[in-house]
Amino acid sequence: MALLHARRQPAATPARPAAPRAARPGAPPRRGCSGRRRGSAGAPPAATAGTGDQQPRAAPPAARRRALLSGVAGLAAAVQQGGAPPARALRTIELRDGSAAEVYEHGMSLSIVALRGSLPEQWVVEFRQGLGKYAGFELGQRGQLQELFDELGDPGAKRSAGVADVVTLGDGWLGAAVRRRLIQPIPSAETYRWWRRLPKRWQQLMRRDADTGALSDSGDIWGCPYRWGALLVAAKREQLARRGRHAIVTWADLLQPGLRGRIALPDSPREFVGIALKTLGHPAIGFNSTEADLAAAGFDRDAVRARVRALRGQARLFSSQEHVRALLAGDVWVTVGSSTDLVPLRERTPSVDLVAPADGTGLWADVWVVPAGAQHGHLQAGPSPILPSWLEFCVSPARAEVLTGLKSGASPILLPELHDEWERGAAAPSSGAVRAGGDGWRARLQRRLTGGGGASAVARPAADPAAREAAAAAAAAAAAAAGRARAYAAATALSAEDLRLSQAGAFMPPPGVLELSEFTQPLDAATLDFYRWLLS
């Protein structure tokens, strides 16, 4: 028997609380009553959802062989990772597209432990059919992200996810898992097509510093995203209209005096502070803003604290479990929650309007990670050689046809990329940002800085390379800020009708709104203290 190598050659009536449940402001936010964000507020979020595993009917041998060779249904591949001694290659074959693939000896398997409901049943069927009898495939599921995180830390327990080849983890947990050495980098990730297919904002999110778990442009790749969702706002259209309140277009609309005591907000302190910061209505301020960011935008800490208290006064309920029930019961008129909770609500309740605020919202993702104790590689060391094929399968365009909208989470390749000038601003501060003989924006900026841009040349800085790099970084940051301001102005000009999410559009927010949206990032110690002070 031989296996194909995929690596190409060359509502209870809610009591009104005084504040969100006490927790670390830096803890990952929870994800709603469907289980996306359950668990203690001071720990990483947990989850439930709901599809089961189903055994597919066996495909005819000829069909399995064709699927194996064409790469359909997951490429059915086993790709050698660095580290352990490789399996013996039997031969190299040429595929129909002209590329070459190595055929390996039989005897490999892949063990997956996923968040229940996050993995489309169709994927499991297709991947198993692609593998056929040529390799083993085992799927376990857990009801909450908390279970998965705990099992990563206890690989010795019976049937622990800590010894599987790949496990689901929320993006908000990724930093903690890296810092605690619960997971390992994905071997040779940069060499595979799935990584190159991901937009840059995903690549930036997956690279982490091995010691701190913080984002790092030079860090290893610790995860592969396979679905994402967003923080949305659901409102009872008729009740708002009858009482003279206008529709929710931006986060600041939550502060309408007529909505006092009529809003349900997430019980995650981190999300609550992020929403309060968004109500300030500034293009440079978002869910991850620091005190320095706020000061640069003209907001002093006392003004920000007053805004946090004002938003707290608008809430009748802080919950990521009872918020849907409270809206249906009429206890609140507006609720904020995860797309996995609010999209199903909108589907069965047409009188509810569902929007992602025009000034951008918070995003979350489910990510495949490799446990530190993975045992299904060669000689039971490291992840299975089939792992890259599974990751390629999950991020391929064919899978995006299944995860097309926010009801069950969208494919990562459907998340719009940031504008070019934003990426320039993000990349510019890195070492060696301006290099002679470079290409793209760096080369153009270099020519301007050295007088090669003709009439458009800017003042030439000192010849010192450090000064030149600092000037380039400042220019790029200014371009990024200007680009974001233009995008912010365009998005906030959208009408309530433009923002309304519908089934016809797969409940996907407008691209301009998604470009302004962001994933929560790990907080440094100073920002964490600042957020605690805001909540005090």
Coordinates of C-alpha atoms in Angstrom, one line a residue:
M1 CA 0.0 0.0 0.0
A2 CA 1.2 3.5 -0.7
L3 CA 0.1 6.9 0.4
L4 CA 0.4 10.1 -1.7
H5 CA 2.8 12.8 -0.5
A6 CA 1.0 16.2 -0.9
R7 CA 4.0 18.5 -0.8
R8 CA 4.7 19.5 -4.4
Q9 CA 8.2 19.3 -5.7
P10 CA 9.8 22.6 -6.7
A11 CA -34.7 34.7 29.1
A12 CA -35.2 34.6 32.7
T13 CA -36.1 38.2 33.6
P14 CA -32.7 39.6 34.0
A15 CA -31.7 41.6 37.0
R16 CA -29.7 44.7 36.2
P17 CA -26.1 44.2 37.3
A18 CA -23.8 47.0 38.3
A19 CA -21.0 45.8 36.0
P20 CA -19.8 42.9 33.9
R21 CA -18.8 39.9 36.0
A22 CA -15.4 40.5 37.5
A23 CA -12.6 39.1 35.5
R24 CA -9.2 39.9 34.1
P25 CA -9.7 42.5 31.4
G26 CA -7.1 40.7 29.4
A27 CA -8.9 37.4 29.5
P28 CA -10.2 36.2 26.1
P29 CA -13.9 37.1 25.6
R30 CA -16.6 34.6 25.7
R31 CA -18.7 33.6 22.8
G32 CA -22.4 33.4 23.5
C33 CA -25.1 31.1 24.6
S34 CA -24.4 28.6 21.8
G35 CA -21.3 27.9 23.7
R36 CA -18.8 29.9 21.6
R37 CA -17.7 31.9 24.7
R38 CA -18.7 30.1 27.9
G39 CA -16.6 29.6 31.0
S40 CA -15.3 31.7 33.7
A41 CA -14.5 35.3 32.7
G42 CA -11.1 35.1 34.2
A43 CA -10.1 32.1 32.0
P44 CA -9.9 31.6 28.2
P45 CA -13.3 31.2 26.6
A46 CA -15.1 28.0 26.2
A47 CA -17.6 26.7 23.8
T48 CA -20.4 24.4 22.7
A49 CA -22.2 23.9 19.4
G50 CA -23.6 21.0 17.7
T51 CA -22.9 18.6 14.8
G52 CA -21.9 15.1 15.4
D53 CA -19.5 12.8 13.6
Q54 CA -21.0 10.6 10.9
Q55 CA -19.5 7.5 9.2
P56 CA -19.7 8.0 5.4
R57 CA -20.5 5.2 2.9
A58 CA -17.4 3.8 1.4
A59 CA -16.6 5.1 -2.0
P60 CA -15.8 2.7 -4.9
P61 CA -12.0 1.8 -5.0
A62 CA -11.6 3.6 -8.4
A63 CA -13.2 6.8 -7.0
R64 CA -11.0 6.7 -3.9
R65 CA -7.9 6.3 -6.1
R66 CA -8.9 9.2 -8.3
A67 CA -9.6 11.4 -5.2
L68 CA -6.2 10.4 -3.8
L69 CA -4.3 11.4 -6.9
S70 CA -6.2 14.6 -7.8
G71 CA -6.1 16.1 -4.4
V72 CA -9.9 16.2 -4.1
A73 CA -11.4 15.8 -0.6
G74 CA -8.4 16.9 1.3
L75 CA -5.6 15.8 -0.9
A76 CA -5.5 12.6 1.1
A77 CA -1.9 13.3 1.7
A78 CA 0.9 12.6 4.2
V79 CA 3.6 15.2 4.1
Q80 CA 6.9 14.7 6.0
Q81 CA 7.6 17.1 8.8
G82 CA 11.0 18.1 10.0
G83 CA 12.4 16.4 13.1
A84 CA 11.6 12.6 13.2
P85 CA 13.2 10.2 10.7
P86 CA 11.1 10.3 7.5
A87 CA 8.9 7.5 6.2
R88 CA 10.5 5.7 3.2
A89 CA 9.6 7.1 -0.2
L90 CA 8.7 4.4 -2.6
R91 CA 8.7 6.5 -5.8
T92 CA 7.9 9.8 -7.3
I93 CA 4.9 10.2 -9.6
E94 CA 3.7 12.9 -11.9
L95 CA 0.1 14.3 -11.4
R96 CA -2.2 15.5 -14.1
D97 CA -1.3 19.2 -13.6
G98 CA 2.4 18.3 -14.3
S99 CA 3.6 18.6 -10.6
A100 CA 5.4 15.8 -8.9
A101 CA 4.5 14.0 -5.7
E102 CA 6.3 11.4 -3.6
V103 CA 4.5 8.1 -2.7
Y104 CA 5.1 6.8 0.9
E105 CA 4.7 3.6 2.6
H106 CA 1.4 2.8 4.3
G107 CA 0.8 3.0 8.0
M108 CA 0.0 6.6 8.9
S109 CA -3.0 8.0 10.8
L110 CA -4.4 11.4 11.8
S111 CA -6.0 12.2 15.1
I112 CA -8.1 15.4 15.4
V113 CA -10.0 16.8 18.4
A114 CA -12.4 19.6 17.3
L115 CA -14.8 21.9 19.0
R116 CA -18.2 20.3 18.5
G117 CA -20.2 22.1 15.8
S118 CA -17.2 24.0 14.4
L119 CA -16.3 21.4 11.8
P120 CA -18.8 20.9 9.0
E121 CA -19.9 17.3 8.7
Q122 CA -19.4 17.4 5.0
W123 CA -15.6 18.0 5.5
V124 CA -15.3 14.9 7.6
V125 CA -17.1 12.8 5.0
E126 CA -15.0 14.1 2.1
F127 CA -11.7 13.8 3.9
R128 CA -12.4 10.2 5.0
Q129 CA -13.5 9.3 1.5
G130 CA -10.2 10.7 0.2
L131 CA -8.1 8.7 2.6
G132 CA -10.1 5.6 2.1
K133 CA -8.2 2.5 3.3
Y134 CA -4.8 4.1 2.9
A135 CA -4.6 5.8 6.3
G136 CA -6.4 6.0 9.6
F137 CA -8.5 9.0 10.6
E138 CA -9.8 9.6 14.1
L139 CA -12.1 12.5 15.1
G140 CA -12.9 13.4 18.7
Q141 CA -15.1 16.4 19.7
R142 CA -15.4 18.5 22.8
G143 CA -18.3 20.7 23.8
Q144 CA -16.2 23.7 25.1
L145 CA -13.0 25.4 24.3
Q146 CA -12.2 25.2 28.0
E147 CA -12.1 21.4 27.8
L148 CA -9.7 21.6 24.9
F149 CA -7.4 24.0 26.7
D150 CA -7.4 22.0 29.9
E151 CA -6.6 18.8 28.0
L152 CA -3.6 20.4 26.3
G153 CA -2.2 20.9 29.7
D154 CA -2.8 17.3 30.8
P155 CA -1.6 15.0 28.0
G156 CA -1.3 12.1 30.3
A157 CA -5.1 11.9 30.9
K158 CA -7.1 9.1 29.3
R159 CA -8.0 10.1 25.7
S160 CA -6.5 13.5 26.2
A161 CA -6.5 16.0 23.3
G162 CA -3.0 16.8 24.4
V163 CA -1.6 13.8 22.4
A164 CA -3.7 14.4 19.3
D165 CA -2.1 15.6 16.0
V166 CA -4.2 18.7 15.8
V167 CA -6.8 20.4 18.1
T168 CA -9.2 23.4 17.9
L169 CA -8.3 26.4 19.9
G170 CA -9.8 29.9 19.9
D171 CA -7.6 32.8 18.8
G172 CA -8.0 34.4 22.2
W173 CA -6.3 31.4 23.8
L174 CA -3.4 31.2 21.4
G175 CA -1.1 33.5 23.3
A176 CA -1.6 31.7 26.6
A177 CA -1.1 28.3 25.0
V178 CA 2.2 29.4 23.4
R179 CA 3.4 31.0 26.6
R180 CA 2.6 27.9 28.7
R181 CA 4.3 25.6 26.1
L182 CA 1.1 23.7 25.6
I183 CA 1.4 23.7 21.8
Q184 CA 4.3 23.6 19.3
P185 CA 4.8 25.5 16.1
I186 CA 3.4 24.0 12.9
P187 CA 6.4 22.4 11.2
S188 CA 7.5 24.0 7.9
A189 CA 4.2 26.0 7.7
E190 CA 5.7 28.6 5.4
T191 CA 6.4 26.0 2.7
Y192 CA 2.8 25.0 2.2
R193 CA 0.1 26.4 0.0
W194 CA -2.4 26.8 2.8
W195 CA -0.1 29.3 4.5
R196 CA 0.5 31.3 1.3
R197 CA -3.3 31.3 0.6
L198 CA -4.0 33.1 3.9
P199 CA -4.4 36.9 3.8
K200 CA -1.6 38.8 5.6
R201 CA -3.8 39.8 8.5
W202 CA -4.2 36.1 9.3
Q203 CA -0.5 35.5 8.9
Q204 CA 0.2 38.3 11.4
L205 CA -2.3 36.8 13.9
M206 CA -0.8 33.3 13.7
R207 CA 2.9 34.4 14.3
R208 CA 3.7 34.6 18.0
D209 CA 6.7 35.1 20.2
A210 CA 7.6 31.8 21.7
D211 CA 8.2 33.3 25.2
T212 CA 5.4 35.8 25.6
G213 CA 2.8 34.6 23.1
A214 CA 2.5 38.2 21.8
L215 CA 2.2 39.0 18.1
S216 CA 5.6 38.9 16.4
D217 CA 6.4 39.4 12.7
S218 CA 9.5 37.2 13.1
G219 CA 7.8 34.6 15.4
D220 CA 7.0 31.0 14.5
I221 CA 3.6 30.0 13.1
W222 CA 1.5 28.5 15.8
G223 CA -1.9 28.0 14.2
C224 CA -4.0 27.6 11.1
P225 CA -7.4 29.3 11.1
Y226 CA -10.3 27.5 9.6
R227 CA -13.4 29.7 10.5
W228 CA -14.1 33.1 12.0
G229 CA -17.1 35.1 13.3
A230 CA -17.9 38.6 14.6
L231 CA -19.5 40.6 17.4
L232 CA -22.9 41.7 16.1
V233 CA -25.8 43.9 17.3
A234 CA -29.4 42.7 17.2
A235 CA -32.2 45.2 17.7
K236 CA -36.0 45.0 17.7
R237 CA -36.9 47.3 14.8
E238 CA -40.5 48.1 15.7
Q239 CA -39.8 48.8 19.3
L240 CA -37.0 51.3 18.4
A241 CA -39.2 53.0 15.8
R242 CA -42.3 53.3 18.1
R243 CA -40.2 54.9 20.8
G244 CA -38.4 57.3 18.5
R245 CA -35.0 55.6 18.7
H246 CA -32.9 55.3 15.6
A247 CA -31.4 52.2 14.3
I248 CA -27.9 51.1 15.4
V249 CA -25.4 52.2 12.8
T250 CA -22.2 52.8 14.9
W251 CA -21.2 51.7 18.4
A252 CA -21.9 55.3 19.6
D253 CA -25.6 54.7 18.9
L254 CA -25.7 52.4 22.0
L255 CA -25.5 55.6 24.1
Q256 CA -28.9 57.0 22.9
P257 CA -30.6 58.2 26.1
G258 CA -33.8 56.4 25.1
L259 CA -31.9 53.1 25.3
R260 CA -30.9 53.4 28.9
G261 CA -31.5 50.1 30.7
R262 CA -32.6 48.4 27.5
I263 CA -29.4 46.9 26.2
A264 CA -27.8 43.5 26.8
L265 CA -24.0 43.5 26.6
P266 CA -21.4 40.7 26.8
D267 CA -20.2 39.7 30.2
S268 CA -16.6 39.7 29.0
P269 CA -14.8 42.7 30.6
R270 CA -12.4 42.7 27.6
E271 CA -15.2 43.0 25.1
F272 CA -17.1 45.5 27.2
V273 CA -14.1 47.8 27.4
G274 CA -13.5 47.4 23.7
I275 CA -17.1 48.4 22.9
A276 CA -16.8 51.4 25.2
L277 CA -13.6 52.5 23.3
K278 CA -15.4 52.1 20.0
T279 CA -18.2 54.5 21.2
L280 CA -15.6 57.3 21.2
G281 CA -16.0 57.3 17.4
H282 CA -12.4 57.8 16.4
P283 CA -10.9 55.9 13.4
A284 CA -7.6 55.2 15.3
I285 CA -9.4 53.7 18.4
G286 CA -10.4 50.1 18.6
F287 CA -10.7 47.0 20.7
N288 CA -6.9 46.8 21.3
S289 CA -6.2 50.5 21.9
T290 CA -3.7 51.4 24.6
E291 CA -3.6 54.5 26.8
A292 CA -1.0 56.0 24.5
D293 CA -3.3 55.4 21.5
L294 CA -6.1 57.2 23.3
A295 CA -3.9 60.1 24.3
A296 CA -2.6 60.5 20.7
A297 CA -6.2 60.7 19.6
G298 CA -7.0 63.4 22.1
F299 CA -8.7 61.4 24.9
D300 CA -7.5 61.7 28.4
R301 CA -8.0 58.8 30.8
D302 CA -10.7 60.4 32.8
A303 CA -12.8 61.1 29.7
V304 CA -12.4 57.4 28.7
R305 CA -13.4 56.2 32.1
A306 CA -16.5 58.4 32.0
R307 CA -17.4 56.8 28.7
V308 CA -17.0 53.3 30.2
R309 CA -19.4 54.3 33.0
A310 CA -21.9 55.8 30.6
L311 CA -22.1 52.6 28.6
R312 CA -22.4 50.6 31.8
G313 CA -25.5 52.7 32.7
Q314 CA -27.1 51.7 29.4
A315 CA -27.1 48.0 30.2
R316 CA -29.9 46.1 31.7
L317 CA -28.0 42.8 31.4
F318 CA -24.4 41.6 31.1
S319 CA -24.6 38.0 29.7
S320 CA -23.4 35.9 26.9
Q321 CA -25.9 33.2 27.7
E322 CA -29.2 35.0 28.5
H323 CA -28.9 37.9 26.0
V324 CA -31.0 36.2 23.2
R325 CA -33.7 35.2 25.6
A326 CA -33.9 38.7 27.1
L327 CA -34.4 40.2 23.6
L328 CA -37.1 37.8 22.7
A329 CA -38.9 38.4 26.0
G330 CA -38.8 42.2 25.5
D331 CA -36.6 42.8 28.5
V332 CA -34.1 44.5 26.3
W333 CA -34.5 46.1 22.8
V334 CA -30.9 45.7 21.8
T335 CA -28.4 42.9 22.4
V336 CA -24.7 42.5 21.5
G337 CA -23.3 39.1 21.0
S338 CA -21.5 36.6 18.8
S339 CA -22.5 35.9 15.3
T340 CA -23.0 32.2 16.2
D341 CA -25.8 33.3 18.5
L342 CA -27.4 36.2 16.7
V343 CA -27.5 34.9 13.1
P344 CA -29.8 32.0 14.1
L345 CA -31.9 34.5 16.1
R346 CA -32.3 36.7 13.0
E347 CA -33.2 33.7 10.8
R348 CA -36.1 32.7 13.0
T349 CA -37.1 36.3 13.9
P350 CA -37.5 38.5 10.9
S351 CA -38.5 41.5 13.0
V352 CA -35.0 41.7 14.4
D353 CA -32.4 43.8 12.6
L354 CA -28.9 42.4 12.7
V355 CA -25.8 44.6 12.0
A356 CA -22.1 44.8 12.3
P357 CA -21.6 48.5 13.3
A358 CA -20.1 50.5 10.5
D359 CA -17.1 51.6 12.4
G360 CA -15.8 48.0 12.7
T361 CA -16.4 45.2 15.2
G362 CA -14.5 42.6 17.1
L363 CA -13.6 39.3 15.3
W364 CA -12.9 35.8 16.7
A365 CA -11.5 32.7 15.0
D366 CA -11.2 29.0 15.6
V367 CA -7.7 27.7 14.9
W368 CA -6.0 24.4 14.4
V369 CA -3.0 24.0 16.7
V370 CA -0.5 21.2 17.3
P371 CA -0.3 19.9 20.9
A372 CA 3.1 19.8 22.4
G373 CA 2.5 16.2 23.2
A374 CA 1.4 15.1 19.7
Q375 CA 2.4 11.4 19.3
H376 CA 1.3 10.2 15.9
G377 CA 4.4 11.1 13.9
H378 CA 7.2 8.7 13.0
L379 CA 8.2 6.7 16.1
Q380 CA 5.3 8.4 18.0
A381 CA 7.1 11.8 18.0
G382 CA 5.5 15.0 16.7
P383 CA 2.4 15.3 14.6
S384 CA 1.3 12.9 11.9
P385 CA 2.8 13.4 8.4
I386 CA -0.8 13.7 7.1
L387 CA -1.3 17.0 9.1
P388 CA -0.3 19.4 6.3
S389 CA -2.9 17.7 4.0
W390 CA -5.6 18.3 6.6
L391 CA -4.6 22.0 6.9
E392 CA -4.6 22.3 3.1
F393 CA -8.0 20.7 3.0
C394 CA -9.5 23.1 5.5
V395 CA -8.1 26.3 3.9
S396 CA -8.8 25.4 0.3
P397 CA -11.2 27.4 -1.8
A398 CA -13.5 24.4 -2.1
R399 CA -14.1 24.5 1.7
A400 CA -15.1 28.2 1.4
E401 CA -18.1 27.0 -0.5
V402 CA -19.3 25.4 2.7
L403 CA -18.4 28.2 5.2
T404 CA -19.7 31.1 3.2
G405 CA -21.2 33.2 5.9
L406 CA -21.4 33.9 9.6
K407 CA -24.0 31.5 10.7
S408 CA -21.5 28.7 11.2
G409 CA -18.4 30.7 10.8
A410 CA -16.8 31.8 7.6
S411 CA -13.7 30.5 5.8
P412 CA -10.6 32.5 6.5
I413 CA -10.0 33.2 2.9
L414 CA -13.3 35.2 2.8
L415 CA -12.0 37.8 5.3
P416 CA -11.1 40.9 3.3
E417 CA -7.5 42.0 3.3
L418 CA -6.5 45.3 4.8
H419 CA -5.8 48.3 2.5
D420 CA -2.3 48.4 1.1
E421 CA -1.4 51.6 3.0
W422 CA -2.5 50.0 6.3
E423 CA -0.2 47.1 5.7
R424 CA 2.6 49.5 4.9
G425 CA 2.1 51.2 8.2
A426 CA 2.1 47.9 10.1
A427 CA 5.3 46.7 8.3
A428 CA 7.3 49.9 8.3
P429 CA 8.6 49.9 11.9
S430 CA 10.3 46.5 11.5
S431 CA 14.0 46.3 11.2
G432 CA 15.3 46.9 7.7
A433 CA 12.0 48.3 6.5
V434 CA 13.8 50.4 3.9
R435 CA 16.3 48.6 1.8
A436 CA 18.1 49.9 -1.3
G437 CA 17.1 48.0 -4.3
G438 CA 13.9 46.8 -2.8
D439 CA 10.6 46.7 -4.6
G440 CA 7.0 47.9 -4.0
W441 CA 6.2 50.7 -1.5
R442 CA 9.6 50.4 0.3
A443 CA 11.5 51.1 -3.0
R444 CA 9.2 54.0 -3.9
L445 CA 9.5 55.5 -0.4
Q446 CA 13.3 55.1 -0.5
R447 CA 13.5 57.0 -3.8
R448 CA 11.4 59.8 -2.4
L449 CA 13.5 60.0 0.7
T450 CA 16.7 60.2 -1.3
G451 CA 15.4 62.7 -3.8
G452 CA 14.8 60.3 -6.6
G453 CA 11.1 61.1 -6.7
G454 CA 11.3 64.4 -8.6
A455 CA 8.9 67.0 -7.6
S456 CA 7.2 64.7 -5.1
A457 CA 10.4 64.1 -3.1
V458 CA 10.3 64.8 0.6
A459 CA 13.0 66.4 2.6
R460 CA 16.0 64.3 2.7
P461 CA 16.9 62.9 6.1
A462 CA 20.3 62.4 7.6
A463 CA 22.5 59.8 5.9
D464 CA 22.4 57.7 9.0
P465 CA 20.6 54.5 8.2
A466 CA 18.7 54.5 11.5
A467 CA 17.5 58.0 10.9
R468 CA 16.4 57.1 7.4
E469 CA 14.6 54.1 8.6
A470 CA 12.8 56.1 11.3
A471 CA 11.7 58.7 8.7
A472 CA 10.4 55.9 6.5
A473 CA 8.5 54.4 9.4
A474 CA 6.9 57.8 10.3
A475 CA 5.9 58.4 6.7
A476 CA 4.4 54.9 6.4
A477 CA 2.5 55.3 9.7
A478 CA 1.1 58.6 8.5
A479 CA 0.0 56.9 5.2
A480 CA -1.6 54.1 7.2
A481 CA -3.5 56.5 9.5
A482 CA -4.7 58.5 6.5
G483 CA -5.9 55.4 4.7
R484 CA -7.7 54.1 7.8
A485 CA -9.4 57.5 8.2
R486 CA -10.6 57.4 4.6
A487 CA -12.0 53.9 5.0
Y488 CA -13.6 54.9 8.3
A489 CA -15.4 57.9 6.7
A490 CA -16.6 55.7 3.8
A491 CA -17.9 52.9 6.1
T492 CA -19.7 55.3 8.6
A493 CA -21.5 56.9 5.6
L494 CA -23.3 53.7 5.0
S495 CA -27.0 53.7 5.9
A496 CA -28.8 51.4 8.3
E497 CA -30.2 49.6 5.3
D498 CA -26.8 49.1 3.8
L499 CA -25.6 47.6 7.1
R500 CA -28.5 45.3 7.7
L501 CA -27.3 41.6 7.4
S502 CA -29.5 39.2 5.5
Q503 CA -29.7 35.6 4.5
A504 CA -29.3 36.6 0.8
G505 CA -25.9 37.9 1.7
A506 CA -25.0 35.0 3.9
F507 CA -25.1 37.4 6.9
M508 CA -21.7 38.8 5.9
P509 CA -21.0 42.4 6.8
P510 CA -19.9 44.8 4.1
P511 CA -16.2 44.5 3.1
G512 CA -15.5 48.1 4.3
V513 CA -16.8 47.2 7.8
L514 CA -14.7 44.0 7.9
E515 CA -11.6 46.0 7.0
L516 CA -12.1 48.2 10.0
S517 CA -12.7 45.1 12.3
E518 CA -10.1 43.5 14.4
F519 CA -9.2 40.5 16.4
T520 CA -8.5 40.9 20.1
Q521 CA -4.7 40.8 20.8
P522 CA -2.8 40.0 24.0
L523 CA -2.5 43.1 26.3
D524 CA 0.8 44.3 27.7
A525 CA 1.0 44.8 31.5
A526 CA 0.5 48.6 31.3
T527 CA -2.6 48.3 29.1
L528 CA -4.0 45.5 31.3
D529 CA -3.6 47.8 34.4
F530 CA -5.2 50.7 32.4
Y531 CA -8.3 48.5 31.5
R532 CA -8.6 47.4 35.2
W533 CA -8.6 51.1 36.2
L534 CA -11.3 51.9 33.6
L535 CA -13.5 49.2 35.1
S536 CA -13.0 50.2 38.7

